[in-house]
Amino acid sequence: MPIAINGQTRLVGIFGDPITHTRSPAMHNAAFRACQLPYAYVPLLVHPSDLAKAVQAIRAYNLVGVNVTVPHKERIVRHLDELSEEATLCGAVNTVVNRDGVLFGDNTDGRGFLASLQQRGFSPHQRDIVLIGAGGSTRAVLFSLIRAGSKRITIVNRTLAKAQALIRTYRTLGQARLEAAPLDRLLDPALLQDATLVVNCTSVGLHDEPFLPINLTTTPRHCLFYDLLYRPELTTFLRQAHNARRTTMDGRSMLLHQGALAFSLWTAQPAPLQVMARALARALRTS
Ligand code: ATR
């Protein structure tokens, strides 16, 4: 059923470039309908050189707020009035809330990641975790894992200096022991022997890149493999994990939960998670 647009309707948007791939409108419009909220969620193609004007338009059009995706997540930070602790420490925003013209930037990616693990019954508390990649998505995940009380987090990255820089920034955030390692250490059994969660935060698997050089069979049997990518459904990383008979999670769950948290920021009510999950699954099937 299409959303009813009338004089009461208020807009929520998503800023990105490109933006045609986004599945967030399906998920959020289904949620707004289910909760009978007079909101409509639309994709907004924003060229990087227009970002400042687009942020002004949030106020000018009295938008409820926006989601922010590539390539604006980092650049939008300096245009906002207030930031959450996550957004400040990750240097990136994925959700903006318009509080009577005061624009508050938050980052729900890390909390969405934790919520997805919780739904799976996995607690990262006191666990040994390996993150592959040291880009923007690693920051959000790393922040949330430190705050959740993980024991040891190893960041493995092709460019070692980027992993080391992340560690310097996040070292004082919690008790977790943070370590950096180059990509070839994924073949070293010592790196993975105690791991209970291995997360692919790189874009490897999105296109036809080579497999990550990882020896999955050296991980404990119960180790969970999580790929932040949500497309394709079975990334090369997850196929490697399946072949090693390990349990897996893909990025759909994080996408859902970061969206649910954004919904609550805009509406001050709990998100209809089942409705959003069904809408997201449908949207991904038809893409
Ligand atoms: P995002 O914001 O999604 O995290 P990003 O900031 O561009 O994206 O980071 C991409 C990550 O994937 C980086 O850690 C990158 O490694 P480098 O820091 O060495 O560039 C990693 N990555 C991308 N392609 C890769 C490949 N073919 N092999 C290994 N790592 C790769």
Tab-separated table of C-alpha atoms and ligand atoms in Angstrom:
chain	number	residue	atom	x	y	z
A	1	MET	CA	0.000	0.000	0.000
A	2	PRO	CA	1.564	3.386	-0.951
A	3	ILE	CA	2.109	5.893	1.805
A	4	ALA	CA	-0.598	8.611	1.963
A	5	ILE	CA	0.882	12.048	1.231
A	6	ASN	CA	-1.153	15.004	2.490
A	7	GLY	CA	-0.720	18.342	4.231
A	8	GLN	CA	0.383	16.641	7.462
A	9	THR	CA	3.194	14.683	5.854
A	10	ARG	CA	6.756	15.304	7.022
A	11	LEU	CA	9.809	14.070	5.208
A	12	VAL	CA	12.743	11.954	6.235
A	13	GLY	CA	15.492	11.571	3.651
A	14	ILE	CA	18.706	9.768	2.903
A	15	PHE	CA	21.657	11.734	1.508
A	16	GLY	CA	23.993	9.797	-0.768
A	17	ASP	CA	25.714	9.789	-4.141
A	18	PRO	CA	24.893	7.401	-5.734
A	19	ILE	CA	21.614	6.662	-3.992
A	20	THR	CA	19.576	4.435	-6.310
A	21	HIS	CA	20.840	1.264	-4.569
A	22	THR	CA	19.386	2.188	-1.166
A	23	ARG	CA	16.882	-0.189	0.444
A	24	SER	CA	16.273	2.087	3.436
A	25	PRO	CA	13.131	3.755	1.965
A	26	ALA	CA	11.348	0.388	1.797
A	27	MET	CA	12.292	-0.419	5.385
A	28	HIS	CA	11.376	2.974	6.879
A	29	ASN	CA	8.204	3.634	4.918
A	30	ALA	CA	6.904	0.215	5.983
A	31	ALA	CA	7.690	1.153	9.600
A	32	PHE	CA	6.011	4.575	9.342
A	33	ARG	CA	2.901	2.957	7.822
A	34	ALA	CA	2.778	0.254	10.490
A	35	CYS	CA	3.015	2.877	13.255
A	36	GLN	CA	0.577	5.208	11.462
A	37	LEU	CA	3.082	8.047	11.481
A	38	PRO	CA	2.564	10.864	8.943
A	39	TYR	CA	6.138	10.535	7.658
A	40	ALA	CA	7.552	9.655	4.234
A	41	TYR	CA	11.148	8.567	3.588
A	42	VAL	CA	12.754	9.550	0.289
A	43	PRO	CA	16.160	9.062	-1.377
A	44	LEU	CA	17.968	12.375	-1.934
A	45	LEU	CA	20.832	12.451	-4.413
A	46	VAL	CA	23.292	14.964	-2.966
A	47	HIS	CA	26.448	15.778	-4.890
A	48	PRO	CA	29.451	16.314	-2.545
A	49	SER	CA	29.738	19.979	-3.551
A	50	ASP	CA	26.088	20.525	-2.503
A	51	LEU	CA	26.334	18.950	0.930
A	52	ALA	CA	26.314	22.222	2.915
A	53	LYS	CA	23.214	23.397	1.049
A	54	ALA	CA	21.529	20.040	1.545
A	55	VAL	CA	22.134	20.292	5.306
A	56	GLN	CA	20.589	23.769	5.297
A	57	ALA	CA	17.581	22.275	3.509
A	58	ILE	CA	16.974	19.924	6.468
A	59	ARG	CA	16.055	23.051	8.421
A	60	ALA	CA	14.431	24.904	5.524
A	61	TYR	CA	12.061	22.021	4.705
A	62	ASN	CA	11.601	21.100	8.355
A	63	LEU	CA	12.637	17.510	7.660
A	64	VAL	CA	12.286	15.105	10.591
A	65	GLY	CA	15.863	14.081	9.879
A	66	VAL	CA	17.995	12.175	7.410
A	67	ASN	CA	20.152	9.136	7.046
A	68	VAL	CA	23.576	9.721	5.560
A	69	THR	CA	25.480	7.316	3.370
A	70	VAL	CA	28.542	7.228	1.085
A	71	PRO	CA	30.277	9.636	0.421
A	72	HIS	CA	28.898	12.043	3.035
A	73	LYS	CA	29.180	10.220	6.375
A	74	GLU	CA	32.460	11.871	7.391
A	75	ARG	CA	32.063	15.187	5.581
A	76	ILE	CA	28.668	15.992	7.087
A	77	VAL	CA	30.095	16.083	10.620
A	78	ARG	CA	31.368	19.655	10.398
A	79	HIS	CA	27.978	20.956	9.187
A	80	LEU	CA	25.986	19.723	12.201
A	81	ASP	CA	25.201	21.487	15.488
A	82	GLU	CA	25.606	18.618	17.958
A	83	LEU	CA	27.121	15.153	17.845
A	84	SER	CA	26.698	11.989	19.890
A	85	GLU	CA	29.768	10.428	21.496
A	86	GLU	CA	29.764	7.670	18.849
A	87	ALA	CA	29.608	10.144	15.987
A	88	THR	CA	32.416	12.198	17.526
A	89	LEU	CA	34.679	9.211	18.101
A	90	CYS	CA	33.917	7.545	14.764
A	91	GLY	CA	34.179	10.879	12.940
A	92	ALA	CA	31.108	9.841	10.981
A	93	VAL	CA	27.340	10.309	11.072
A	94	ASN	CA	24.687	8.034	9.594
A	95	THR	CA	21.619	9.653	11.200
A	96	VAL	CA	20.671	13.300	11.659
A	97	VAL	CA	17.766	14.390	13.854
A	98	ASN	CA	16.235	17.843	13.363
A	99	ARG	CA	15.444	19.133	16.861
A	100	ASP	CA	13.620	22.375	16.077
A	101	GLY	CA	16.351	23.509	13.745
A	102	VAL	CA	19.216	22.171	15.862
A	103	LEU	CA	20.787	19.332	13.884
A	104	PHE	CA	21.984	16.408	16.009
A	105	GLY	CA	24.261	13.846	14.354
A	106	ASP	CA	24.463	10.278	15.608
A	107	ASN	CA	25.986	7.057	14.355
A	108	THR	CA	23.786	3.992	14.837
A	109	ASP	CA	26.053	1.572	12.932
A	110	GLY	CA	27.980	0.311	15.952
A	111	ARG	CA	24.890	-0.045	18.160
A	112	GLY	CA	23.117	-1.701	15.223
A	113	PHE	CA	25.992	-4.166	14.966
A	114	LEU	CA	25.763	-4.968	18.689
A	115	ALA	CA	21.967	-5.334	18.497
A	116	SER	CA	22.350	-7.798	15.625
A	117	LEU	CA	24.780	-9.880	17.696
A	118	GLN	CA	22.448	-9.748	20.667
A	119	GLN	CA	19.567	-10.970	18.514
A	120	ARG	CA	21.778	-13.906	17.514
A	121	GLY	CA	22.469	-14.612	21.204
A	122	PHE	CA	26.155	-13.668	20.953
A	123	SER	CA	27.696	-11.496	23.651
A	124	PRO	CA	31.064	-9.883	22.781
A	125	HIS	CA	31.809	-9.320	26.490
A	126	GLN	CA	35.245	-10.723	27.441
A	127	ARG	CA	35.642	-12.233	23.963
A	128	ASP	CA	38.574	-12.426	21.611
A	129	ILE	CA	37.628	-10.746	18.341
A	130	VAL	CA	39.287	-10.212	14.957
A	131	LEU	CA	38.253	-7.308	12.724
A	132	ILE	CA	39.429	-7.321	9.104
A	133	GLY	CA	39.721	-3.817	7.641
A	134	ALA	CA	40.458	-0.389	9.114
A	135	GLY	CA	38.045	1.902	7.267
A	136	GLY	CA	34.886	3.723	8.292
A	137	SER	CA	32.804	0.665	9.153
A	138	THR	CA	35.609	-0.755	11.314
A	139	ARG	CA	35.531	2.394	13.460
A	140	ALA	CA	31.857	1.984	14.349
A	141	VAL	CA	32.217	-1.726	15.085
A	142	LEU	CA	35.422	-1.247	17.075
A	143	PHE	CA	33.888	1.489	19.210
A	144	SER	CA	30.863	-0.649	20.058
A	145	LEU	CA	32.934	-3.750	20.850
A	146	ILE	CA	35.247	-1.832	23.187
A	147	ARG	CA	32.230	-0.367	24.967
A	148	ALA	CA	30.636	-3.836	25.178
A	149	GLY	CA	33.678	-5.058	27.115
A	150	SER	CA	35.472	-7.275	24.595
A	151	LYS	CA	38.712	-8.674	25.966
A	152	ARG	CA	41.022	-8.481	22.970
A	153	ILE	CA	40.430	-7.019	19.517
A	154	THR	CA	42.889	-7.563	16.693
A	155	ILE	CA	42.563	-5.266	13.687
A	156	VAL	CA	43.990	-6.872	10.586
A	157	ASN	CA	44.424	-4.620	7.583
A	158	ARG	CA	46.154	-4.547	4.211
A	159	THR	CA	47.631	-1.165	5.182
A	160	LEU	CA	49.034	-1.840	8.646
A	161	ALA	CA	49.539	1.860	9.433
A	162	LYS	CA	45.763	2.433	9.255
A	163	ALA	CA	45.107	-0.315	11.796
A	164	GLN	CA	47.791	1.138	14.061
A	165	ALA	CA	46.279	4.619	13.760
A	166	LEU	CA	42.870	3.257	14.798
A	167	ILE	CA	44.400	1.673	17.860
A	168	ARG	CA	46.038	4.938	18.891
A	169	THR	CA	42.665	6.709	18.643
A	170	TYR	CA	40.615	4.087	20.499
A	171	ARG	CA	43.141	2.804	23.046
A	172	THR	CA	41.795	4.779	25.974
A	173	LEU	CA	38.104	4.067	25.398
A	174	GLY	CA	37.867	0.890	27.461
A	175	GLN	CA	39.678	-2.131	28.847
A	176	ALA	CA	40.023	-4.102	25.603
A	177	ARG	CA	43.517	-5.092	24.489
A	178	LEU	CA	43.888	-3.696	20.964
A	179	GLU	CA	46.367	-5.112	18.464
A	180	ALA	CA	47.170	-4.369	14.837
A	181	ALA	CA	48.332	-6.925	12.272
A	182	PRO	CA	49.004	-7.044	8.528
A	183	LEU	CA	46.664	-9.045	6.278
A	184	ASP	CA	48.983	-12.047	5.895
A	185	ARG	CA	48.665	-12.754	9.641
A	186	LEU	CA	45.220	-14.208	8.816
A	187	LEU	CA	47.129	-17.317	7.744
A	188	ASP	CA	48.837	-17.572	11.134
A	189	PRO	CA	46.994	-20.100	13.372
A	190	ALA	CA	48.078	-18.174	16.488
A	191	LEU	CA	46.044	-15.158	15.434
A	192	LEU	CA	42.779	-17.042	15.125
A	193	GLN	CA	43.041	-19.856	17.644
A	194	ASP	CA	41.084	-18.045	20.386
A	195	ALA	CA	38.797	-15.980	18.155
A	196	THR	CA	35.072	-16.241	18.846
A	197	LEU	CA	34.053	-13.620	16.277
A	198	VAL	CA	35.719	-12.627	13.003
A	199	VAL	CA	34.231	-9.657	11.159
A	200	ASN	CA	34.925	-8.708	7.568
A	201	CYS	CA	34.748	-4.908	7.514
A	202	THR	CA	36.415	-4.631	4.092
A	203	SER	CA	34.745	-4.358	0.729
A	204	VAL	CA	36.354	-7.625	-0.419
A	205	GLY	CA	33.548	-9.774	-1.813
A	206	LEU	CA	31.445	-6.862	-3.023
A	207	HIS	CA	32.763	-7.153	-6.549
A	208	ASP	CA	34.970	-9.895	-7.900
A	209	GLU	CA	37.947	-9.232	-5.690
A	210	PRO	CA	40.194	-12.072	-4.648
A	211	PHE	CA	39.346	-14.055	-1.501
A	212	LEU	CA	40.789	-12.866	1.763
A	213	PRO	CA	43.834	-14.977	2.597
A	214	ILE	CA	42.466	-16.601	5.746
A	215	ASN	CA	42.831	-20.043	7.259
A	216	LEU	CA	39.396	-20.475	8.818
A	217	THR	CA	39.954	-23.998	10.001
A	218	THR	CA	42.325	-22.746	12.705
A	219	THR	CA	39.449	-20.948	14.476
A	220	PRO	CA	37.494	-22.669	17.265
A	221	ARG	CA	34.423	-24.619	16.058
A	222	HIS	CA	32.021	-22.143	17.657
A	223	CYS	CA	33.638	-19.075	16.055
A	224	LEU	CA	31.092	-16.792	14.354
A	225	PHE	CA	31.931	-15.205	11.002
A	226	TYR	CA	30.227	-11.903	10.239
A	227	ASP	CA	30.414	-10.012	6.948
A	228	LEU	CA	29.219	-6.414	7.140
A	229	LEU	CA	28.384	-6.533	3.428
A	230	TYR	CA	24.709	-7.228	2.791
A	231	ARG	CA	25.027	-7.986	-0.863
A	232	PRO	CA	25.637	-10.526	-2.309
A	233	GLU	CA	23.894	-12.702	0.278
A	234	LEU	CA	26.766	-15.180	0.254
A	235	THR	CA	29.972	-13.147	-0.016
A	236	THR	CA	33.265	-14.841	-0.743
A	237	PHE	CA	34.156	-14.473	2.949
A	238	LEU	CA	30.947	-16.162	4.087
A	239	ARG	CA	31.347	-18.890	1.481
A	240	GLN	CA	34.811	-19.568	2.938
A	241	ALA	CA	33.224	-19.809	6.405
A	242	HIS	CA	30.455	-22.115	5.168
A	243	ASN	CA	33.044	-24.384	3.588
A	244	ALA	CA	34.837	-24.557	6.946
A	245	ARG	CA	31.450	-25.413	8.598
A	246	ARG	CA	31.393	-22.277	10.734
A	247	THR	CA	28.324	-20.203	11.610
A	248	THR	CA	27.833	-16.939	9.756
A	249	MET	CA	25.955	-13.640	9.735
A	250	ASP	CA	25.638	-11.195	6.856
A	251	GLY	CA	25.244	-7.413	6.860
A	252	ARG	CA	21.450	-7.438	6.515
A	253	SER	CA	21.003	-7.787	10.221
A	254	MET	CA	23.205	-4.767	10.955
A	255	LEU	CA	21.413	-2.793	8.235
A	256	LEU	CA	18.104	-3.612	9.882
A	257	HIS	CA	19.202	-2.718	13.398
A	258	GLN	CA	20.973	0.534	12.491
A	259	GLY	CA	17.724	1.475	10.729
A	260	ALA	CA	15.610	0.525	13.729
A	261	LEU	CA	17.765	2.735	15.970
A	262	ALA	CA	17.453	5.645	13.514
A	263	PHE	CA	13.665	5.147	13.462
A	264	SER	CA	13.584	5.483	17.250
A	265	LEU	CA	15.732	8.624	17.156
A	266	TRP	CA	13.276	10.298	14.758
A	267	THR	CA	10.043	9.079	16.329
A	268	ALA	CA	10.913	8.524	20.024
A	269	GLN	CA	9.216	5.144	19.858
A	270	PRO	CA	10.357	1.537	19.496
A	271	ALA	CA	10.822	0.375	15.925
A	272	PRO	CA	8.509	-2.302	14.497
A	273	LEU	CA	11.428	-4.655	13.895
A	274	GLN	CA	9.497	-7.493	12.215
A	275	VAL	CA	7.818	-5.099	9.783
A	276	MET	CA	11.168	-3.524	8.912
A	277	ALA	CA	12.857	-6.916	8.524
A	278	ARG	CA	10.162	-8.154	6.129
A	279	ALA	CA	10.250	-4.947	4.065
A	280	LEU	CA	14.045	-5.063	3.879
A	281	ALA	CA	14.071	-8.718	2.830
A	282	ARG	CA	11.498	-7.977	0.107
A	283	ALA	CA	13.468	-4.962	-1.127
A	284	LEU	CA	16.708	-6.944	-1.246
A	285	ARG	CA	15.014	-9.832	-3.081
A	286	THR	CA	13.705	-7.554	-5.792
A	287	SER	CA	16.970	-5.675	-6.285
B	1	ATR	P1	34.230	1.493	4.731
B	1	ATR	O1	33.859	2.891	5.073
B	1	ATR	O2	33.118	0.673	4.157
B	1	ATR	O3	34.912	0.781	5.857
B	1	ATR	P2	36.725	2.193	3.490
B	1	ATR	O4	36.893	3.245	4.515
B	1	ATR	O5	36.999	2.524	2.055
B	1	ATR	O6	35.258	1.591	3.507
B	1	ATR	O7	37.627	0.941	3.918
B	1	ATR	C1	37.757	-0.176	3.119
B	1	ATR	C2	38.594	-1.236	3.847
B	1	ATR	O8	38.669	-2.393	2.989
B	1	ATR	C3	40.027	-0.818	4.127
B	1	ATR	O9	40.427	-1.393	5.328
B	1	ATR	C4	40.797	-1.430	2.939
B	1	ATR	O10	42.134	-1.723	3.210
B	1	ATR	P3	43.268	-0.547	3.092
B	1	ATR	O11	43.143	0.261	4.341
B	1	ATR	O12	44.557	-1.265	2.972
B	1	ATR	O13	42.913	0.243	1.843
B	1	ATR	C5	40.040	-2.721	2.784
B	1	ATR	N1	40.179	-3.296	1.435
B	1	ATR	C6	39.599	-2.862	0.294
B	1	ATR	N2	39.934	-3.666	-0.745
B	1	ATR	C7	40.754	-4.642	-0.237
B	1	ATR	C8	41.430	-5.771	-0.803
B	1	ATR	N3	41.321	-6.077	-2.106
B	1	ATR	N4	42.161	-6.548	0.024
B	1	ATR	C9	42.248	-6.255	1.353
B	1	ATR	N5	41.644	-5.195	1.940
B	1	ATR	C10	40.895	-4.399	1.164
